[in-house]
PDB file of C-alpha atoms in Angstrom:
ATOM      1  CA  ASP A   1      87.367 144.701 146.385  1.00  0.00           C
ATOM      2  CA  MET A   2      85.395 144.722 143.267  1.00  0.00           C
ATOM      3  CA  LYS A   3      85.520 147.445 141.568  1.00  0.00           C
ATOM      4  CA  VAL A   4      84.570 149.520 138.213  1.00  0.00           C
ATOM      5  CA  THR A   5      86.756 153.242 137.770  1.00  0.00           C
ATOM      6  CA  GLN A   6      86.282 155.115 135.157  1.00  0.00           C
ATOM      7  CA  MET A   7      88.799 158.144 134.004  1.00  0.00           C
ATOM      8  CA  PRO A   8      88.403 161.094 133.919  1.00  0.00           C
ATOM      9  CA  ARG A   9      85.455 162.012 136.318  1.00  0.00           C
ATOM     10  CA  TYR A  10      84.392 165.328 134.771  1.00  0.00           C
ATOM     11  CA  LEU A  11      85.392 166.434 131.154  1.00  0.00           C
ATOM     12  CA  ILE A  12      84.862 169.622 129.454  1.00  0.00           C
ATOM     13  CA  LYS A  13      85.036 169.841 125.586  1.00  0.00           C
ATOM     14  CA  ARG A  14      84.248 171.468 122.797  1.00  0.00           C
ATOM     15  CA  MET A  15      82.098 170.815 119.782  1.00  0.00           C
ATOM     16  CA  GLY A  16      84.330 169.133 117.142  1.00  0.00           C
ATOM     17  CA  GLU A  17      86.942 167.822 119.746  1.00  0.00           C
ATOM     18  CA  ASN A  18      87.589 163.858 120.092  1.00  0.00           C
ATOM     19  CA  VAL A  19      86.581 162.470 123.497  1.00  0.00           C
ATOM     20  CA  LEU A  20      88.307 159.229 124.816  1.00  0.00           C
ATOM     21  CA  LEU A  21      86.495 158.126 128.312  1.00  0.00           C
ATOM     22  CA  GLU A  22      87.697 155.206 129.787  1.00  0.00           C
ATOM     23  CA  CYS A  23      86.677 152.464 132.057  1.00  0.00           C
ATOM     24  CA  GLY A  24      88.436 149.647 133.896  1.00  0.00           C
ATOM     25  CA  GLN A  25      87.446 146.559 136.168  1.00  0.00           C
ATOM     26  CA  ASP A  26      89.284 144.286 138.487  1.00  0.00           C
ATOM     27  CA  MET A  27      86.904 141.655 138.723  1.00  0.00           C
ATOM     28  CA  SER A  28      87.903 140.003 135.178  1.00  0.00           C
ATOM     29  CA  HIS A  29      84.332 140.224 133.565  1.00  0.00           C
ATOM     30  CA  GLU A  30      83.879 139.017 130.909  1.00  0.00           C
ATOM     31  CA  THR A  31      80.787 141.591 129.752  1.00  0.00           C
ATOM     32  CA  MET A  32      81.101 145.271 129.955  1.00  0.00           C
ATOM     33  CA  TYR A  33      78.623 148.371 129.013  1.00  0.00           C
ATOM     34  CA  TRP A  34      78.404 151.772 128.465  1.00  0.00           C
ATOM     35  CA  TYR A  35      75.377 154.179 129.347  1.00  0.00           C
ATOM     36  CA  ARG A  36      74.583 157.473 129.214  1.00  0.00           C
ATOM     37  CA  GLN A  37      72.248 159.189 131.792  1.00  0.00           C
ATOM     38  CA  ASP A  38      69.932 162.512 131.464  1.00  0.00           C
ATOM     39  CA  PRO A  39      67.593 163.942 133.411  1.00  0.00           C
ATOM     40  CA  GLY A  40      63.562 162.354 132.513  1.00  0.00           C
ATOM     41  CA  LEU A  41      65.342 159.230 130.513  1.00  0.00           C
ATOM     42  CA  GLY A  42      66.557 157.376 132.856  1.00  0.00           C
ATOM     43  CA  LEU A  43      69.827 155.046 131.965  1.00  0.00           C
ATOM     44  CA  GLN A  44      70.313 154.077 128.306  1.00  0.00           C
ATOM     45  CA  LEU A  45      72.511 151.482 126.813  1.00  0.00           C
ATOM     46  CA  ILE A  46      74.970 152.756 124.401  1.00  0.00           C
ATOM     47  CA  TYR A  47      77.295 149.518 123.915  1.00  0.00           C
ATOM     48  CA  ILE A  48      77.558 146.196 124.848  1.00  0.00           C
ATOM     49  CA  SER A  49      80.977 144.255 125.013  1.00  0.00           C
ATOM     50  CA  TYR A  50      80.821 140.743 125.196  1.00  0.00           C
ATOM     51  CA  ASP A  51      84.404 139.987 125.427  1.00  0.00           C
ATOM     52  CA  VAL A  52      87.809 141.258 123.794  1.00  0.00           C
ATOM     53  CA  ASP A  53      87.048 143.034 120.490  1.00  0.00           C
ATOM     54  CA  SER A  54      83.375 141.269 120.773  1.00  0.00           C
ATOM     55  CA  ASN A  55      81.308 144.691 120.740  1.00  0.00           C
ATOM     56  CA  SER A  56      77.366 145.073 120.280  1.00  0.00           C
ATOM     57  CA  GLU A  57      75.230 148.407 119.574  1.00  0.00           C
ATOM     58  CA  GLY A  58      73.201 149.087 122.268  1.00  0.00           C
ATOM     59  CA  ASP A  59      69.712 151.378 121.894  1.00  0.00           C
ATOM     60  CA  ILE A  60      71.646 154.577 121.357  1.00  0.00           C
ATOM     61  CA  PRO A  61      74.946 153.820 119.416  1.00  0.00           C
ATOM     62  CA  LYS A  62      74.779 156.755 116.946  1.00  0.00           C
ATOM     63  CA  GLY A  63      77.637 159.162 117.493  1.00  0.00           C
ATOM     64  CA  TYR A  64      79.722 156.962 119.384  1.00  0.00           C
ATOM     65  CA  ARG A  65      82.406 153.606 119.299  1.00  0.00           C
ATOM     66  CA  VAL A  66      83.894 151.888 121.136  1.00  0.00           C
ATOM     67  CA  SER A  67      87.492 149.589 121.925  1.00  0.00           C
ATOM     68  CA  ARG A  68      87.832 146.786 124.023  1.00  0.00           C
ATOM     69  CA  LYS A  69      91.847 145.425 123.742  1.00  0.00           C
ATOM     70  CA  LYS A  70      91.518 144.067 126.874  1.00  0.00           C
ATOM     71  CA  ARG A  71      89.375 142.147 129.133  1.00  0.00           C
ATOM     72  CA  GLU A  72      89.660 144.320 132.064  1.00  0.00           C
ATOM     73  CA  HIS A  73      89.432 147.994 129.759  1.00  0.00           C
ATOM     74  CA  PHE A  74      86.983 149.316 128.157  1.00  0.00           C
ATOM     75  CA  SER A  75      86.358 152.363 126.250  1.00  0.00           C
ATOM     76  CA  LEU A  76      84.183 154.788 125.036  1.00  0.00           C
ATOM     77  CA  ILE A  77      84.951 157.255 121.767  1.00  0.00           C
ATOM     78  CA  LEU A  78      83.042 159.878 120.838  1.00  0.00           C
ATOM     79  CA  ASP A  79      84.704 161.398 117.683  1.00  0.00           C
ATOM     80  CA  SER A  80      83.777 165.283 116.848  1.00  0.00           C
ATOM     81  CA  ALA A  81      81.725 165.838 120.071  1.00  0.00           C
ATOM     82  CA  LYS A  82      78.155 167.588 119.527  1.00  0.00           C
ATOM     83  CA  THR A  83      76.452 169.685 122.332  1.00  0.00           C
ATOM     84  CA  ASN A  84      73.753 167.333 122.375  1.00  0.00           C
ATOM     85  CA  GLN A  85      76.167 164.404 123.847  1.00  0.00           C
ATOM     86  CA  THR A  86      76.678 166.587 127.122  1.00  0.00           C
ATOM     87  CA  SER A  87      75.641 163.952 129.555  1.00  0.00           C
ATOM     88  CA  VAL A  88      77.053 161.651 132.444  1.00  0.00           C
ATOM     89  CA  TYR A  89      78.404 158.361 131.260  1.00  0.00           C
ATOM     90  CA  PHE A  90      78.153 155.514 133.181  1.00  0.00           C
ATOM     91  CA  CYS A  91      80.258 152.468 132.649  1.00  0.00           C
ATOM     92  CA  ALA A  92      79.165 148.764 134.031  1.00  0.00           C
ATOM     93  CA  SER A  93      80.375 145.143 133.639  1.00  0.00           C
ATOM     94  CA  SER A  94      78.578 142.020 134.391  1.00  0.00           C
ATOM     95  CA  LEU A  95      80.433 138.052 134.978  1.00  0.00           C
ATOM     96  CA  SER A  96      79.492 136.891 131.881  1.00  0.00           C
ATOM     97  CA  VAL A  97      76.433 137.379 129.420  1.00  0.00           C
ATOM     98  CA  ASN A  98      74.147 134.784 131.633  1.00  0.00           C
ATOM     99  CA  GLN A  99      75.148 136.718 134.489  1.00  0.00           C
ATOM    100  CA  ASP A 100      72.635 139.905 134.184  1.00  0.00           C
ATOM    101  CA  THR A 101      73.807 141.568 137.654  1.00  0.00           C
ATOM    102  CA  GLN A 102      75.667 144.483 136.722  1.00  0.00           C
ATOM    103  CA  TYR A 103      78.441 146.953 138.548  1.00  0.00           C
ATOM    104  CA  PHE A 104      78.577 150.384 138.120  1.00  0.00           C
ATOM    105  CA  GLY A 105      81.036 152.706 137.502  1.00  0.00           C
ATOM    106  CA  PRO A 106      80.716 156.595 139.428  1.00  0.00           C
ATOM    107  CA  GLY A 107      80.121 158.019 136.296  1.00  0.00           C
ATOM    108  CA  THR A 108      81.962 160.477 133.927  1.00  0.00           C
ATOM    109  CA  ARG A 109      80.588 163.884 133.599  1.00  0.00           C
ATOM    110  CA  LEU A 110      80.994 165.189 130.302  1.00  0.00           C
ATOM    111  CA  LEU A 111      80.204 168.928 129.040  1.00  0.00           C
ATOM    112  CA  VAL A 112      80.404 169.749 125.206  1.00  0.00           C
ATOM    113  CA  LEU A 113      80.383 173.352 124.539  1.00  0.00           C
TER     114      LEU A 113
ATOM    115  CA  GLY B   1      60.481 144.737 123.089  1.00  0.00           C
ATOM    116  CA  ASP B   2      60.500 144.577 127.001  1.00  0.00           C
ATOM    117  CA  SER B   3      59.591 147.674 129.052  1.00  0.00           C
ATOM    118  CA  VAL B   4      59.477 149.039 132.693  1.00  0.00           C
ATOM    119  CA  THR B   5      57.175 151.636 134.150  1.00  0.00           C
ATOM    120  CA  GLN B   6      58.240 153.053 137.373  1.00  0.00           C
ATOM    121  CA  THR B   7      56.572 155.824 139.830  1.00  0.00           C
ATOM    122  CA  GLU B   8      57.374 159.035 137.798  1.00  0.00           C
ATOM    123  CA  GLY B   9      59.461 161.641 139.130  1.00  0.00           C
ATOM    124  CA  GLN B  10      59.841 162.558 142.764  1.00  0.00           C
ATOM    125  CA  VAL B  11      58.720 161.214 146.324  1.00  0.00           C
ATOM    126  CA  ALA B  12      59.175 163.435 148.398  1.00  0.00           C
ATOM    127  CA  LEU B  13      58.584 162.208 152.257  1.00  0.00           C
ATOM    128  CA  SER B  14      59.211 162.515 155.677  1.00  0.00           C
ATOM    129  CA  GLU B  15      61.760 159.979 158.290  1.00  0.00           C
ATOM    130  CA  GLU B  16      59.690 157.116 159.411  1.00  0.00           C
ATOM    131  CA  ASP B  17      57.329 157.433 156.885  1.00  0.00           C
ATOM    132  CA  PHE B  18      55.874 154.447 154.923  1.00  0.00           C
ATOM    133  CA  LEU B  19      57.259 153.884 151.387  1.00  0.00           C
ATOM    134  CA  THR B  20      55.935 152.366 148.305  1.00  0.00           C
ATOM    135  CA  ILE B  21      57.172 153.023 144.414  1.00  0.00           C
ATOM    136  CA  HIS B  22      55.308 151.274 141.862  1.00  0.00           C
ATOM    137  CA  CYS B  23      57.298 148.789 139.281  1.00  0.00           C
ATOM    138  CA  ASN B  24      55.230 147.262 136.362  1.00  0.00           C
ATOM    139  CA  TYR B  25      57.280 145.898 133.624  1.00  0.00           C
ATOM    140  CA  SER B  26      56.279 143.941 130.254  1.00  0.00           C
ATOM    141  CA  ALA B  27      58.230 141.405 129.073  1.00  0.00           C
ATOM    142  CA  SER B  28      57.748 138.330 126.532  1.00  0.00           C
ATOM    143  CA  GLY B  29      59.184 135.732 128.498  1.00  0.00           C
ATOM    144  CA  TYR B  30      59.806 134.970 132.448  1.00  0.00           C
ATOM    145  CA  PRO B  31      62.569 137.921 133.321  1.00  0.00           C
ATOM    146  CA  THR B  32      64.397 138.422 136.415  1.00  0.00           C
ATOM    147  CA  LEU B  33      63.893 141.860 138.366  1.00  0.00           C
ATOM    148  CA  PHE B  34      66.096 144.320 139.701  1.00  0.00           C
ATOM    149  CA  TRP B  35      65.795 147.159 142.289  1.00  0.00           C
ATOM    150  CA  TYR B  36      69.023 149.261 141.847  1.00  0.00           C
ATOM    151  CA  VAL B  37      69.928 152.943 143.976  1.00  0.00           C
ATOM    152  CA  GLN B  38      71.656 155.481 142.818  1.00  0.00           C
ATOM    153  CA  TYR B  39      73.039 157.975 145.783  1.00  0.00           C
ATOM    154  CA  PRO B  40      74.143 161.292 144.606  1.00  0.00           C
ATOM    155  CA  GLY B  41      77.242 161.614 142.875  1.00  0.00           C
ATOM    156  CA  GLU B  42      77.724 157.590 142.686  1.00  0.00           C
ATOM    157  CA  GLY B  43      76.626 155.121 139.530  1.00  0.00           C
ATOM    158  CA  PRO B  44      73.774 152.748 140.150  1.00  0.00           C
ATOM    159  CA  GLN B  45      74.331 149.927 142.978  1.00  0.00           C
ATOM    160  CA  LEU B  46      72.492 146.498 143.032  1.00  0.00           C
ATOM    161  CA  LEU B  47      69.914 146.807 145.857  1.00  0.00           C
ATOM    162  CA  PHE B  48      68.402 143.237 145.512  1.00  0.00           C
ATOM    163  CA  ARG B  49      66.909 141.209 142.758  1.00  0.00           C
ATOM    164  CA  ALA B  50      64.131 138.055 142.422  1.00  0.00           C
ATOM    165  CA  SER B  51      64.251 135.794 139.659  1.00  0.00           C
ATOM    166  CA  ARG B  52      61.022 133.722 140.403  1.00  0.00           C
ATOM    167  CA  ASP B  53      57.020 134.366 140.941  1.00  0.00           C
ATOM    168  CA  LYS B  54      56.330 135.071 144.525  1.00  0.00           C
ATOM    169  CA  GLU B  55      60.012 135.030 145.564  1.00  0.00           C
ATOM    170  CA  LYS B  56      60.330 138.547 147.745  1.00  0.00           C
ATOM    171  CA  GLY B  57      63.954 140.223 147.142  1.00  0.00           C
ATOM    172  CA  SER B  58      65.086 142.420 150.535  1.00  0.00           C
ATOM    173  CA  SER B  59      67.680 144.674 151.208  1.00  0.00           C
ATOM    174  CA  ARG B  60      68.490 147.233 153.915  1.00  0.00           C
ATOM    175  CA  GLY B  61      64.734 147.555 154.955  1.00  0.00           C
ATOM    176  CA  PHE B  62      63.697 147.774 151.719  1.00  0.00           C
ATOM    177  CA  GLU B  63      61.837 144.992 150.047  1.00  0.00           C
ATOM    178  CA  ALA B  64      59.862 143.559 146.741  1.00  0.00           C
ATOM    179  CA  THR B  65      57.782 140.734 145.778  1.00  0.00           C
ATOM    180  CA  TYR B  66      58.024 139.403 142.007  1.00  0.00           C
ATOM    181  CA  ASP B  67      54.007 139.516 140.806  1.00  0.00           C
ATOM    182  CA  LYS B  68      53.948 136.994 137.811  1.00  0.00           C
ATOM    183  CA  GLY B  69      50.346 137.493 137.651  1.00  0.00           C
ATOM    184  CA  THR B  70      50.565 141.920 138.034  1.00  0.00           C
ATOM    185  CA  THR B  71      53.577 142.133 136.284  1.00  0.00           C
ATOM    186  CA  SER B  72      54.582 143.889 139.424  1.00  0.00           C
ATOM    187  CA  PHE B  73      57.767 144.051 141.617  1.00  0.00           C
ATOM    188  CA  HIS B  74      56.756 147.329 143.890  1.00  0.00           C
ATOM    189  CA  LEU B  75      59.261 148.509 146.158  1.00  0.00           C
ATOM    190  CA  ARG B  76      58.419 149.204 149.586  1.00  0.00           C
ATOM    191  CA  LYS B  77      60.122 150.031 153.018  1.00  0.00           C
ATOM    192  CA  ALA B  78      57.572 150.296 156.081  1.00  0.00           C
ATOM    193  CA  SER B  79      59.646 153.671 157.986  1.00  0.00           C
ATOM    194  CA  VAL B  80      62.440 155.896 155.613  1.00  0.00           C
ATOM    195  CA  GLN B  81      65.683 157.767 157.040  1.00  0.00           C
ATOM    196  CA  GLU B  82      67.204 160.423 155.576  1.00  0.00           C
ATOM    197  CA  SER B  83      70.049 158.525 154.180  1.00  0.00           C
ATOM    198  CA  ASP B  84      67.930 156.742 151.897  1.00  0.00           C
ATOM    199  CA  SER B  85      67.415 159.847 149.727  1.00  0.00           C
ATOM    200  CA  ALA B  86      68.417 158.613 146.548  1.00  0.00           C
ATOM    201  CA  VAL B  87      67.156 157.806 142.880  1.00  0.00           C
ATOM    202  CA  TYR B  88      65.555 154.157 142.281  1.00  0.00           C
ATOM    203  CA  TYR B  89      65.457 151.987 139.148  1.00  0.00           C
ATOM    204  CA  CYS B  90      63.746 149.315 138.761  1.00  0.00           C
ATOM    205  CA  ALA B  91      65.052 146.816 135.993  1.00  0.00           C
ATOM    206  CA  LEU B  92      64.393 143.627 134.297  1.00  0.00           C
ATOM    207  CA  SER B  93      66.661 141.030 132.231  1.00  0.00           C
ATOM    208  CA  GLU B  94      65.321 138.563 130.138  1.00  0.00           C
ATOM    209  CA  SER B  95      65.462 135.300 131.296  1.00  0.00           C
ATOM    210  CA  GLY B  96      67.994 132.902 130.003  1.00  0.00           C
ATOM    211  CA  GLY B  97      68.978 135.757 127.972  1.00  0.00           C
ATOM    212  CA  SER B  98      72.185 135.744 125.880  1.00  0.00           C
ATOM    213  CA  ASN B  99      72.227 139.573 125.128  1.00  0.00           C
ATOM    214  CA  ALA B 100      72.599 140.309 128.659  1.00  0.00           C
ATOM    215  CA  LYS B 101      71.052 143.260 128.773  1.00  0.00           C
ATOM    216  CA  LEU B 102      69.229 145.337 131.288  1.00  0.00           C
ATOM    217  CA  THR B 103      65.669 147.264 130.458  1.00  0.00           C
ATOM    218  CA  PHE B 104      65.762 150.047 133.092  1.00  0.00           C
ATOM    219  CA  GLY B 105      62.652 152.353 134.243  1.00  0.00           C
ATOM    220  CA  LYS B 106      63.545 155.830 133.986  1.00  0.00           C
ATOM    221  CA  GLY B 107      64.028 156.212 137.858  1.00  0.00           C
ATOM    222  CA  THR B 108      62.400 157.672 140.917  1.00  0.00           C
ATOM    223  CA  LYS B 109      64.162 160.419 142.941  1.00  0.00           C
ATOM    224  CA  LEU B 110      63.196 159.893 146.582  1.00  0.00           C
ATOM    225  CA  SER B 111      63.571 163.098 148.938  1.00  0.00           C
ATOM    226  CA  VAL B 112      63.160 162.298 152.781  1.00  0.00           C
ATOM    227  CA  LYS B 113      63.218 164.882 154.923  1.00  0.00           C
ATOM    228  CA  SER B 114      64.115 164.209 159.052  1.00  0.00           C
TER     229      SER B 114
END
């Protein structure tokens, strides 16, 4: 069963703390994505990863970094989280760079106090 | 750059009503068009897609036809059910593009009351 998983599902952090959001997929997909979703703004792309150690900024990369050391795993890191990074974060994957159907995980709801 | 404009905000209907959510796009090339649906507490999931002019995508009673002339991909359903309550996103992907990027609309929340 094709699946994208995200951990944790809910997270509360204080401003200035570091945050690690994890995403996994069992489909051997090459391409993975991180989005954030905010009311009225829809889905905004933070980073794309084309494969291991091959990452590219999306539309709103500031304040975020990513790591992809294994094809099935893609991490989003917030160094010194800010209150305006409170959001719902979604990970997605697609078969390859030329296969544009994306499969989404269930999301991580992050609250930064 | 590419952009997608869809019906803003919320659409409130009763069961068995007809649904239309408008989607218009702007793209330099010949994009692939998508409708995604997001149920409460879940991530978006693909409803269907279309890649060519006049191609109709459909799933679960929803349908949309790719219209290159009017740059539209409007979502329709003849008779909605309460279980259709969700957020619907129109999206496009640059045809043949190598950046694998989807451009999403801002989403339309559908609320159906019984």
